[in-house]
Amino acid sequence: FILIGVPMSGKSTWVRENYPNTKVISRDDIVLEVHGSNDYNKAFKEVNHKEVDKILNDRLSTASKLNENIIIDMTNMTSKRRISTLRYFTNFYKEAIVFPVLSNEEYDRRNKIRTINENKSIPMGIIKSMLDSYQEPTREEGFDKITLL
């Protein structure tokens, strides 16, 4: 599965509730791992993002070589990003799981909870920018199925 949705749209919650024993590749998790802390806001500012991207690519490549069933938990808002990820999995069944756009009030509510629980906050301007950049996934990108939640 490749999850598609802005931060706070419910991607990680969906994984925990529906696929708790499936391997997940998450760039956010790699950011925390490389930084060596649970403070996402600090880690995102300080981490070497080129190193994070290298580890991400290595994990995608390894998962493909090992024929692993995985969930890719990232925003994946653009066709370019998704195609870049899908190139690792040419001979796999690939399903896009698209999360709905929520109200500004709901993003604000979730952001407050997330800030308390995870020290991870995303300014609403970033959410709006990501929504503006969103491109609907298509089968031409390489998906076998596209599921809208």
mmCIF file of C-alpha atoms in Angstrom:
data_model
loop_
_atom_site.group_PDB
_atom_site.id
_atom_site.type_symbol
_atom_site.label_atom_id
_atom_site.label_comp_id
_atom_site.label_asym_id
_atom_site.label_seq_id
_atom_site.Cartn_x
_atom_site.Cartn_y
_atom_site.Cartn_z
ATOM 1 C CA PHE A 1 0.000 0.000 0.000
ATOM 2 C CA ILE A 2 1.060 3.560 -0.657
ATOM 3 C CA LEU A 3 -0.779 5.979 1.604
ATOM 4 C CA ILE A 4 -1.729 9.386 0.195
ATOM 5 C CA GLY A 5 -2.799 12.296 2.370
ATOM 6 C CA VAL A 6 -1.613 15.393 4.138
ATOM 7 C CA PRO A 7 -0.231 15.176 7.675
ATOM 8 C CA MET A 8 -2.958 14.496 10.248
ATOM 9 C CA SER A 9 -5.293 12.899 7.710
ATOM 10 C CA GLY A 10 -5.202 9.595 9.608
ATOM 11 C CA LYS A 11 -2.615 7.572 7.687
ATOM 12 C CA SER A 12 -0.621 6.210 10.640
ATOM 13 C CA THR A 13 -3.779 5.624 12.669
ATOM 14 C CA TRP A 14 -5.259 3.648 9.768
ATOM 15 C CA VAL A 15 -2.133 1.475 9.655
ATOM 16 C CA ARG A 16 -2.181 0.833 13.433
ATOM 17 C CA GLU A 17 -5.885 -0.043 13.382
ATOM 18 C CA ASN A 18 -5.933 -2.172 10.223
ATOM 19 C CA TYR A 19 -2.437 -3.580 9.661
ATOM 20 C CA PRO A 20 -0.612 -3.607 13.012
ATOM 21 C CA ASN A 21 1.764 -6.414 11.989
ATOM 22 C CA THR A 22 2.708 -5.140 8.534
ATOM 23 C CA LYS A 23 6.088 -3.573 7.876
ATOM 24 C CA VAL A 24 5.838 0.201 7.478
ATOM 25 C CA ILE A 25 8.316 2.487 5.775
ATOM 26 C CA SER A 26 7.893 6.052 6.998
ATOM 27 C CA ARG A 27 10.173 8.989 6.252
ATOM 28 C CA ASP A 28 9.051 10.629 9.511
ATOM 29 C CA ASP A 29 10.230 7.574 11.455
ATOM 30 C CA ILE A 30 13.590 7.734 9.677
ATOM 31 C CA VAL A 31 13.914 11.445 10.587
ATOM 32 C CA LEU A 32 13.502 10.557 14.272
ATOM 33 C CA GLU A 33 15.826 7.567 13.986
ATOM 34 C CA VAL A 34 18.638 9.539 12.334
ATOM 35 C CA HIS A 35 18.272 12.411 14.789
ATOM 36 C CA GLY A 36 18.156 10.038 17.737
ATOM 37 C CA SER A 37 15.247 11.700 19.495
ATOM 38 C CA ASN A 38 11.478 11.640 19.820
ATOM 39 C CA ASP A 39 11.211 15.403 19.319
ATOM 40 C CA TYR A 40 10.013 15.526 15.719
ATOM 41 C CA ASN A 41 9.942 19.315 15.406
ATOM 42 C CA LYS A 42 13.566 19.558 16.528
ATOM 43 C CA ALA A 43 14.627 16.521 14.511
ATOM 44 C CA PHE A 44 13.058 17.846 11.293
ATOM 45 C CA LYS A 45 14.944 21.148 11.658
ATOM 46 C CA GLU A 46 18.299 19.603 12.546
ATOM 47 C CA VAL A 47 18.528 16.306 10.680
ATOM 48 C CA ASN A 48 20.517 15.822 7.474
ATOM 49 C CA HIS A 49 17.656 15.299 5.006
ATOM 50 C CA LYS A 50 19.963 13.877 2.334
ATOM 51 C CA GLU A 51 20.941 11.136 4.780
ATOM 52 C CA VAL A 52 17.257 10.514 5.560
ATOM 53 C CA ASP A 53 16.442 10.244 1.847
ATOM 54 C CA LYS A 54 19.320 7.808 1.301
ATOM 55 C CA ILE A 55 18.056 5.566 4.106
ATOM 56 C CA LEU A 56 14.513 5.809 2.741
ATOM 57 C CA ASN A 57 15.664 4.752 -0.715
ATOM 58 C CA ASP A 58 17.754 1.917 0.766
ATOM 59 C CA ARG A 59 14.730 0.622 2.701
ATOM 60 C CA LEU A 60 12.480 0.767 -0.349
ATOM 61 C CA SER A 61 15.106 -1.055 -2.399
ATOM 62 C CA THR A 62 15.633 -3.718 0.273
ATOM 63 C CA ALA A 63 11.894 -4.296 0.693
ATOM 64 C CA SER A 64 11.603 -4.826 -3.043
ATOM 65 C CA LYS A 65 14.571 -7.207 -3.216
ATOM 66 C CA LEU A 66 13.211 -9.219 -0.274
ATOM 67 C CA ASN A 67 9.719 -9.312 -1.826
ATOM 68 C CA GLU A 68 8.240 -7.829 1.348
ATOM 69 C CA ASN A 69 4.661 -6.681 1.736
ATOM 70 C CA ILE A 70 4.930 -3.119 3.017
ATOM 71 C CA ILE A 71 2.966 0.017 3.687
ATOM 72 C CA ILE A 72 4.560 3.288 2.654
ATOM 73 C CA ASP A 73 3.357 5.886 5.138
ATOM 74 C CA MET A 74 4.230 9.272 3.673
ATOM 75 C CA THR A 75 2.163 12.097 2.228
ATOM 76 C CA ASN A 76 2.792 11.075 -1.411
ATOM 77 C CA MET A 77 0.852 14.105 -2.664
ATOM 78 C CA THR A 78 2.322 14.338 -6.165
ATOM 79 C CA SER A 79 2.501 11.985 -9.095
ATOM 80 C CA LYS A 80 6.271 12.531 -9.293
ATOM 81 C CA ARG A 81 6.770 11.385 -5.675
ATOM 82 C CA ARG A 82 4.584 8.310 -6.140
ATOM 83 C CA ILE A 83 6.208 7.288 -9.420
ATOM 84 C CA SER A 84 9.623 7.651 -7.768
ATOM 85 C CA THR A 85 8.527 5.263 -5.020
ATOM 86 C CA LEU A 86 6.702 2.824 -7.291
ATOM 87 C CA ARG A 87 9.792 2.311 -9.446
ATOM 88 C CA TYR A 88 11.111 0.037 -6.699
ATOM 89 C CA PHE A 89 8.068 -2.228 -6.954
ATOM 90 C CA THR A 90 7.462 -2.906 -10.639
ATOM 91 C CA ASN A 91 6.435 -6.559 -10.179
ATOM 92 C CA PHE A 92 4.279 -6.028 -7.089
ATOM 93 C CA TYR A 93 0.580 -5.471 -6.572
ATOM 94 C CA LYS A 94 0.327 -1.760 -5.724
ATOM 95 C CA GLU A 95 -2.651 -0.099 -4.088
ATOM 96 C CA ALA A 96 -3.028 3.609 -3.358
ATOM 97 C CA ILE A 97 -5.015 4.424 -0.228
ATOM 98 C CA VAL A 98 -6.225 8.028 -0.480
ATOM 99 C CA PHE A 99 -7.243 9.806 2.705
ATOM 100 C CA PRO A 100 -9.948 12.487 2.707
ATOM 101 C CA VAL A 101 -9.415 16.202 3.084
ATOM 102 C CA LEU A 102 -10.640 17.329 6.498
ATOM 103 C CA SER A 103 -11.960 20.639 7.741
ATOM 104 C CA ASN A 104 -9.527 23.281 8.988
ATOM 105 C CA GLU A 105 -11.052 22.858 12.436
ATOM 106 C CA GLU A 106 -10.329 19.127 12.410
ATOM 107 C CA TYR A 107 -6.709 19.663 11.308
ATOM 108 C CA ASP A 108 -6.361 22.218 14.110
ATOM 109 C CA ARG A 109 -7.847 19.780 16.653
ATOM 110 C CA ARG A 110 -5.573 16.942 15.509
ATOM 111 C CA ASN A 111 -2.552 19.234 15.405
ATOM 112 C CA LYS A 112 -3.061 20.195 19.064
ATOM 113 C CA ILE A 113 -3.290 16.548 20.104
ATOM 114 C CA ARG A 114 -0.281 15.615 17.997
ATOM 115 C CA THR A 115 1.788 18.450 19.445
ATOM 116 C CA ILE A 116 1.085 17.199 22.972
ATOM 117 C CA ASN A 117 1.512 13.489 22.246
ATOM 118 C CA GLU A 118 4.332 13.533 19.687
ATOM 119 C CA ASN A 119 5.897 17.020 19.830
ATOM 120 C CA LYS A 120 5.032 17.150 16.143
ATOM 121 C CA SER A 121 3.160 20.118 14.756
ATOM 122 C CA ILE A 122 2.513 21.220 11.207
ATOM 123 C CA PRO A 123 1.538 24.843 10.503
ATOM 124 C CA MET A 124 -1.806 25.170 8.714
ATOM 125 C CA GLY A 125 -0.053 27.048 5.911
ATOM 126 C CA ILE A 126 1.992 23.916 5.170
ATOM 127 C CA ILE A 127 -1.162 21.781 5.128
ATOM 128 C CA LYS A 128 -2.824 24.217 2.692
ATOM 129 C CA SER A 129 0.306 24.256 0.510
ATOM 130 C CA MET A 130 0.337 20.463 0.408
ATOM 131 C CA LEU A 131 -3.358 20.374 -0.472
ATOM 132 C CA ASP A 132 -2.677 22.823 -3.308
ATOM 133 C CA SER A 133 0.078 20.548 -4.667
ATOM 134 C CA TYR A 134 -2.101 17.408 -4.535
ATOM 135 C CA GLN A 135 -2.453 15.398 -7.717
ATOM 136 C CA GLU A 136 -4.969 12.557 -7.812
ATOM 137 C CA PRO A 137 -3.314 9.170 -8.238
ATOM 138 C CA THR A 138 -3.914 7.320 -11.497
ATOM 139 C CA ARG A 139 -3.423 3.809 -12.777
ATOM 140 C CA GLU A 140 -0.942 5.276 -15.276
ATOM 141 C CA GLU A 141 1.396 5.895 -12.331
ATOM 142 C CA GLY A 142 1.522 2.134 -11.834
ATOM 143 C CA PHE A 143 -1.252 1.418 -9.336
ATOM 144 C CA ASP A 144 -3.318 -1.736 -9.629
ATOM 145 C CA LYS A 145 -6.038 -0.254 -7.447
ATOM 146 C CA ILE A 146 -6.882 3.165 -6.010
ATOM 147 C CA THR A 147 -9.002 3.213 -2.862
ATOM 148 C CA LEU A 148 -10.594 6.428 -1.615
ATOM 149 C CA LEU A 149 -11.336 6.378 2.101
#
